Coordinates of C-alpha atoms in Angstrom, one line a residue:
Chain A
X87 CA 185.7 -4.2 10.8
X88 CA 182.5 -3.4 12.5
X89 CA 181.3 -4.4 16.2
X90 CA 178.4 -5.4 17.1
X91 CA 177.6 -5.5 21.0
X92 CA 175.3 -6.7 23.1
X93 CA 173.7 -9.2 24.6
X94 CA 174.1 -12.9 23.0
X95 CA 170.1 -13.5 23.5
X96 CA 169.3 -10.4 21.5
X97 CA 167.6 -11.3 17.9
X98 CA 168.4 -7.8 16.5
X99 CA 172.5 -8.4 17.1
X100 CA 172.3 -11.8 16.3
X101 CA 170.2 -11.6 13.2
X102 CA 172.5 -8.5 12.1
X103 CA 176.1 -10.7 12.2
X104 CA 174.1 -13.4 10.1
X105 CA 173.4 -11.0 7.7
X106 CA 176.5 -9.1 7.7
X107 CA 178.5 -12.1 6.9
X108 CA 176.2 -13.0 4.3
X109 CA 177.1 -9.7 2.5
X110 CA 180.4 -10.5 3.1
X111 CA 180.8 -7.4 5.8
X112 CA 183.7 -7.7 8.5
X113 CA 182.1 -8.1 11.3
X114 CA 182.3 -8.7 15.3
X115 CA 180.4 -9.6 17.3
X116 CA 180.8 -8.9 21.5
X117 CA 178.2 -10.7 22.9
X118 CA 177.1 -11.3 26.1
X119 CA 175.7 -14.5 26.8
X120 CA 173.9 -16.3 29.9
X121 CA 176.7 -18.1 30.9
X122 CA 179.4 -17.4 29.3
X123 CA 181.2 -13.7 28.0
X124 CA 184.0 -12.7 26.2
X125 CA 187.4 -10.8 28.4
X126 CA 187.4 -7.0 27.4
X127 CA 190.2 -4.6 28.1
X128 CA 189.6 -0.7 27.7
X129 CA 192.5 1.2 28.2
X130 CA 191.8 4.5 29.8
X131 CA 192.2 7.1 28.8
X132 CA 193.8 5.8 25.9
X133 CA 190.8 4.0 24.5
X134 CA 192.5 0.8 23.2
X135 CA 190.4 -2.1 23.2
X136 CA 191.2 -5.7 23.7
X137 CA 189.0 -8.4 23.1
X138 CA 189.6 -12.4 24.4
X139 CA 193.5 -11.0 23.9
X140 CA 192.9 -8.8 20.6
X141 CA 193.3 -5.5 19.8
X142 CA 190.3 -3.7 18.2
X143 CA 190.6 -1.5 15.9
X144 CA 186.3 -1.1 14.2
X145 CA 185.5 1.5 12.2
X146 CA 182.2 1.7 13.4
X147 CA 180.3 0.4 16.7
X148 CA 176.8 -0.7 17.2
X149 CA 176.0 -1.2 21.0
X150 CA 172.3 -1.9 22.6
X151 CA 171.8 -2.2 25.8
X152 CA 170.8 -5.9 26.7
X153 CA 167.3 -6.5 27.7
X154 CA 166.5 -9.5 26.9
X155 CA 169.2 -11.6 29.6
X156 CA 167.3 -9.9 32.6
X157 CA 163.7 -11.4 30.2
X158 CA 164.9 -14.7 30.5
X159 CA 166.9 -14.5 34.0
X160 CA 165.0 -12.2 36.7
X161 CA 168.1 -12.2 39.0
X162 CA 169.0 -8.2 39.5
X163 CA 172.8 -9.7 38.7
X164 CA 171.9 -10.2 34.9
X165 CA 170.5 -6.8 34.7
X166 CA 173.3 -5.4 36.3
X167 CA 175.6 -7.4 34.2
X168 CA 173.8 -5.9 31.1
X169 CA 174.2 -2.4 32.3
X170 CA 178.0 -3.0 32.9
X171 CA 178.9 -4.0 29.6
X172 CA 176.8 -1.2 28.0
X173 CA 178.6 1.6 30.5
X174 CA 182.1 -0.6 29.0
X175 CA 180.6 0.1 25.7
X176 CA 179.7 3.5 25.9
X177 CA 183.2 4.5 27.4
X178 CA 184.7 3.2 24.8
X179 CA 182.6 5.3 22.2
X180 CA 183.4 8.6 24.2
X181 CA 187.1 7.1 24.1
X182 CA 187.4 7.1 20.5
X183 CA 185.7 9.7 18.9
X184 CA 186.7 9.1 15.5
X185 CA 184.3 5.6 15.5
X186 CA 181.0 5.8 13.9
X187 CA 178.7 4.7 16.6
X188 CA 175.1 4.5 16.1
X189 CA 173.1 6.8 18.4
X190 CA 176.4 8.1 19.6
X191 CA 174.9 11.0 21.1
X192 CA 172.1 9.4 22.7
X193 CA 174.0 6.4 24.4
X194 CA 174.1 6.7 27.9
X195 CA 171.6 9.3 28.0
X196 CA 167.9 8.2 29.1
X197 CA 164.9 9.8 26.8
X198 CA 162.6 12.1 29.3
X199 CA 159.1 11.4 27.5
X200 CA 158.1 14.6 28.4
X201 CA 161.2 16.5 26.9
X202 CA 160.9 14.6 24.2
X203 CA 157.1 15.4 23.5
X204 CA 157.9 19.1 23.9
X205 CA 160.4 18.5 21.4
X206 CA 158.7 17.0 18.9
X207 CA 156.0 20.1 19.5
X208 CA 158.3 22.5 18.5
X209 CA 159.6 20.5 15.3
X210 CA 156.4 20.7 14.3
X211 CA 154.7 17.3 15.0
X212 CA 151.3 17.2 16.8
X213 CA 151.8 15.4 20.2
X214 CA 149.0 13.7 22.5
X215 CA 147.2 16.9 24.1
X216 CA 147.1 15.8 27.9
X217 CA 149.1 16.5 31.4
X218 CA 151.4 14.8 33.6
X219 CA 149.4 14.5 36.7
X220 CA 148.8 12.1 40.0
X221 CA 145.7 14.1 40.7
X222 CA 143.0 11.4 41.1
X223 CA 140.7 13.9 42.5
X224 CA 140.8 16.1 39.1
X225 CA 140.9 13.4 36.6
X226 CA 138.2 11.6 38.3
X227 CA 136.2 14.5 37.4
X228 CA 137.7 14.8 33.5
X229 CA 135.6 13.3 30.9
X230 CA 137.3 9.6 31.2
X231 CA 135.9 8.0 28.4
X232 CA 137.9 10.0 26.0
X233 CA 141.0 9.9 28.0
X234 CA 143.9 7.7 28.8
X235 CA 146.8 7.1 31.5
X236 CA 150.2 6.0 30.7
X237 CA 153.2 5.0 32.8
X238 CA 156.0 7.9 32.1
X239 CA 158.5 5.2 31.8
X240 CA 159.0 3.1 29.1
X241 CA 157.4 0.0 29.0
X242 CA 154.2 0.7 30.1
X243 CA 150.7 0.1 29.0
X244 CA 148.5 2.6 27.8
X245 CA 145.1 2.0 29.6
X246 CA 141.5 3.8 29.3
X247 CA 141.8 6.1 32.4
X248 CA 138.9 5.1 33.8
X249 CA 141.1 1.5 34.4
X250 CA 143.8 3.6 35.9
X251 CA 141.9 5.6 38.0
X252 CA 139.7 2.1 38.9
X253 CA 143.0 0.6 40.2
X254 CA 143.6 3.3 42.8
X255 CA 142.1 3.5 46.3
X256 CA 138.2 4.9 45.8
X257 CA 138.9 7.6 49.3
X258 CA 142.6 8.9 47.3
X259 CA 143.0 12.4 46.3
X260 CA 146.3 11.8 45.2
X261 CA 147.8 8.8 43.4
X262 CA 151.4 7.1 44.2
X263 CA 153.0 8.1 40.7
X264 CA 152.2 10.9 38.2
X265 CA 151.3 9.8 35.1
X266 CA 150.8 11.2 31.3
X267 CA 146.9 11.4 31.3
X268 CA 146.1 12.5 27.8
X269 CA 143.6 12.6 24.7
X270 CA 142.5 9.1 23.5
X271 CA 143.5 8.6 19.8
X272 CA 142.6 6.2 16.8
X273 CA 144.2 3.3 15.1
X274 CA 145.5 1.8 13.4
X275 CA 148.9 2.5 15.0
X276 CA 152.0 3.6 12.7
X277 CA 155.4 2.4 13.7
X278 CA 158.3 4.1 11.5
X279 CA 161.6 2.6 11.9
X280 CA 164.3 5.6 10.7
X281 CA 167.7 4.0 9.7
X282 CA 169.6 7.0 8.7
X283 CA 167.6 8.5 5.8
X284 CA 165.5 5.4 5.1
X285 CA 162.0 4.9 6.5
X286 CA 160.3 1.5 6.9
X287 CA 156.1 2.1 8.2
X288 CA 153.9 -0.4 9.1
X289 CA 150.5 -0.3 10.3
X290 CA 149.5 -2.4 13.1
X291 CA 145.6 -3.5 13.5
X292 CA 144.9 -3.8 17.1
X293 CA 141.2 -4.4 18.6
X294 CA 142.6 -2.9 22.1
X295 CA 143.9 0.9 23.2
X296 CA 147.5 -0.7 23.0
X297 CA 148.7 -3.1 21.0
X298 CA 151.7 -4.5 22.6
X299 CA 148.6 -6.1 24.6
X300 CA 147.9 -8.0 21.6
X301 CA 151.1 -9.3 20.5
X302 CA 149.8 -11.3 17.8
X303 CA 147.9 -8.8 16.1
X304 CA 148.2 -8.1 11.9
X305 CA 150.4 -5.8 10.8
X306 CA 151.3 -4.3 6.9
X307 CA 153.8 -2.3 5.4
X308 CA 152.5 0.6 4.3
X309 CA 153.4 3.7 2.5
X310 CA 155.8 6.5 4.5
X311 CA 154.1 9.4 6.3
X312 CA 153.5 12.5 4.4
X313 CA 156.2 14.7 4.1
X314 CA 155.0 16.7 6.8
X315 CA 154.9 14.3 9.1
X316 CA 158.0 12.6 8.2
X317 CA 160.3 15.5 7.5
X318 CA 159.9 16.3 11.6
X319 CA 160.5 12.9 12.9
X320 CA 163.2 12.7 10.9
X321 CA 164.1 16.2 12.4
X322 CA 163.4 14.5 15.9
X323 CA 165.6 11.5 15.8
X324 CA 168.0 14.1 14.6
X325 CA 167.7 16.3 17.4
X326 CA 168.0 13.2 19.8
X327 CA 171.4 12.3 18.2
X328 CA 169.7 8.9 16.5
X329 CA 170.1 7.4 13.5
X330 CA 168.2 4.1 14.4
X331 CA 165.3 4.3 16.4
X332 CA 161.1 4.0 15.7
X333 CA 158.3 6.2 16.1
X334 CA 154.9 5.4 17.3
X335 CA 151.7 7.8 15.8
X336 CA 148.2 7.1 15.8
X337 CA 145.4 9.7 14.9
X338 CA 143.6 12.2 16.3
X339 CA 139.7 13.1 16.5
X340 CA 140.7 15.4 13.5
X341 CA 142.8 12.4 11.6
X342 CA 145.7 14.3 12.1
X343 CA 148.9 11.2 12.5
X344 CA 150.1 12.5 16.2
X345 CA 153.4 11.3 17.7
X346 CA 153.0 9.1 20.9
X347 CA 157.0 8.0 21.2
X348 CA 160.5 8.0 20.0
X349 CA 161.9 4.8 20.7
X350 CA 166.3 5.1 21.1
X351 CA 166.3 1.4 20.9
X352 CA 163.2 0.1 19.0
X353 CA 162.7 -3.6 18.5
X354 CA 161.6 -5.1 15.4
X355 CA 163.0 -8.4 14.0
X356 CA 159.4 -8.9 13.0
X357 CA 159.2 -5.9 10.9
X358 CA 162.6 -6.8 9.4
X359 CA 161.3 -10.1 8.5
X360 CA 158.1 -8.8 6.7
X361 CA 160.5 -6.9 4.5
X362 CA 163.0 -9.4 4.0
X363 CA 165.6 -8.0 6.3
X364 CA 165.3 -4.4 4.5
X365 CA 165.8 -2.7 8.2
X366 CA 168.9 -5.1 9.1
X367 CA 170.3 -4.5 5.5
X368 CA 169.8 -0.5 6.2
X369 CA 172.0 -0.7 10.3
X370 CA 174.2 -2.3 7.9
X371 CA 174.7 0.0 5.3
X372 CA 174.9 2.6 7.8
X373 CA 178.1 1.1 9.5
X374 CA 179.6 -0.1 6.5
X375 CA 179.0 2.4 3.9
X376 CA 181.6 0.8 1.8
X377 CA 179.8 -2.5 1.5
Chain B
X9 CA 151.0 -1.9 -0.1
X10 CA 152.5 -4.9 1.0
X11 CA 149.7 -7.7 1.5
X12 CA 148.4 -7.8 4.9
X13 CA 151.4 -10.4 6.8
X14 CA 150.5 -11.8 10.2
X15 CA 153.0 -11.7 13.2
X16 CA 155.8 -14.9 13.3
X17 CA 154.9 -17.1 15.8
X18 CA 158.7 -17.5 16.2
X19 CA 159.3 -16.7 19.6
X20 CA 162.5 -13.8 18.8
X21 CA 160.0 -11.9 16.5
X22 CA 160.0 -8.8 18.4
X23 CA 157.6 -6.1 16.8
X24 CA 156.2 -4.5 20.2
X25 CA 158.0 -2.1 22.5
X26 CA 156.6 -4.1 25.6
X27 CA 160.4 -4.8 26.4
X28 CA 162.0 -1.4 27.2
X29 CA 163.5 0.2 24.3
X30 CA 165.4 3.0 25.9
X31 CA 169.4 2.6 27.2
X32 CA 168.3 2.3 31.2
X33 CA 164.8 1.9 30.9
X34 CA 165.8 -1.9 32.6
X35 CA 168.0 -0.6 35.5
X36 CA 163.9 -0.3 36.5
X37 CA 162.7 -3.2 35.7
X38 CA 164.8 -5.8 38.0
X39 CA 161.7 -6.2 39.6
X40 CA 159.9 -7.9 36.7
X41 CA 160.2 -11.3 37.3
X42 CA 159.4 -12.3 33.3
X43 CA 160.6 -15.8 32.1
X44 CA 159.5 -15.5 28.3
X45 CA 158.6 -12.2 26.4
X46 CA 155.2 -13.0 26.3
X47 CA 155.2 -13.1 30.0
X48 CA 156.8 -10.0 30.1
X49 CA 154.6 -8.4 28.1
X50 CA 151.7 -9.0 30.9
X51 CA 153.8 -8.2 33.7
X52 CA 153.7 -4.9 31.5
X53 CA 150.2 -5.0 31.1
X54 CA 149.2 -5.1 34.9
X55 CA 151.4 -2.5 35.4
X56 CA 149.3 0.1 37.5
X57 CA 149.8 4.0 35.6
X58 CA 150.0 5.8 38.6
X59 CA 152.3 3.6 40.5
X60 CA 151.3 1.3 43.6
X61 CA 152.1 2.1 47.3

């Protein structure tokens, strides 16, 4: 039996337990819904886990960290509640170290977009050429036009720095946060999901520097990155300890594919759907090998 | 090459990394008073990059 944990509003969870019991995979799902939950029971340190009065026994765990309660309910409770059951979760992969649990040695641990940047550098991937700065005084001085600002937390847009800078108080010298000022790059944007040793790339067309700003823009499947772009993101996830997650490139002045992100718990239902549930099918065969 | 396929207007069809896709990245966001994706994605997008005061 496989679990599948998270929260009861997340599409990727839900979508995945339709699929698996289409395919006739044992599955479980602990979900985590607005209103209601189901009673866990982790014995520590012994690691047995009870669910609604059951003892657990998966072979393999797949936990994400709700996001999408505290979307739909902005009370700090629900994303407190999220966080909870994904601590529960993760204790219980340290507990039993003889589950497969996806991204088992990235759970718990939050991705440093710097570290992760050098990282990629030093596998080999070209990374945005920039610094992490809140010096308004220097990058009001920069060449703007072919620069941009981005939150170092995830989430954020990536805005012309001239809009970031334009945002700040005209007398400051030094801004309230530091942020990634770097190179502007070219679309189209690339977005590889990597499920284990499979690769699924789609090119997004977006009139705007970031596409999320445009969620409706096109998108296509396209072929895989060359070998020598792939080979080190799949050397990346590796050295991140993930066997699910997505990687965002776009291009460089030279037309070079250069890594903006690594993405521990990438979203995309709507990829999934353009391939007729290729990416689900892949989590799946990644828990359930046997299937 | 796949033929060119335009976003589902179904409102679960996630394809953007608006929401946070990183383990913690939402202990942060508790703040963000989004009702629907969509708004969340511009409570994202007037996000300042270098922070407010």
């Amino acid at each position: 039996m496989i679990l599948l944990a998270g929260g009861a509003l997340d599409p990727h969870l839900t979508r995945a337990l339709r699929r698996a019991e289409a395919r006739g995979i044992n599955a479980r799902g602990l979900l985590v819904g607005p209103e209601t939950w189901p009673t866990l029971t982790l014995g520590v340190p012994d690691g047995v886990l009870r669910l609604d009065g059951e003892a657990l026994r998966p072979t393999a765990l797949w936990v994400r960290h709700d996001v999408f309660s505290a979307l739909a309910d902005p009370r700090p409770a629900v994303a407190a509640r999220a966080l909870d059951w994904y601590e529960a979760l993760v204790g219980y992969a340290a507990l039993n170290p003889g589950v497969f649990v996806l991204n088992r040695e990235a759970l718990g641990r939050r991705v440093n977009k710097v570290a992760a940047l050098g990282l990629a550098a030093r596998l080999g991937l070209r990374v945005p050429r920039g610094v992490v700065t809140n010096d308004l005084h220097a990058s009001r001085a920069r060449e703007v036009e072919a620069l941009v600002a981005k939150p170092l937390r995830g989430g954020g847009l990536c805005v012309p720095l001239e809009d970031a800078l334009a945002e700040q108080d005209a007398d400051a010298s030094a801004a309230p946060s530091p942020a990634f000022v770097q190179a502007r790059l070219h679309g189209p944007e690339l977005r590889v999901t990597l499920v284990g040793e499979r690769a699924f790339t789609f090119q997004i067309h977006a009139e705007v520097l970031d596409h999320r700003a445009t969620p409706d823009a096109p998108f296509e499947r396209v072929d895989d990155p060359p070998e020598a772009v792939l080979g080190p993101l799949f050397a990346l996830a590796s050295a991140m300890g993930l066997q699910l997650c997505a990687a965002d490139l776009k291009q460089d002045d030279e037309g070079a594919l250069v890594l903006l992100e690594m993405n521990a718990q990438p979203m995309y239902t709507a990829y999934d759907t353009a391939c007729d549930g290729a990416i689900t099918d892949a989590i799946l065969d990644l828990l359930s090998p046997a299937a | 090459m796949a033929e060119t396929t335009k976003k589902s207007q179904a409102p679960k069809e996630y394809k953007t990394m608006a929401i946070p896709e990183e383990p913690g990245d939402d202990e942060y966001k508790t703040m963000a008073i989004p009702e629907e994706p969509g708004d969340e994605r511009q409570q994202q997008a007037s996000k300042k990059a270098f922070g407010e005061k």
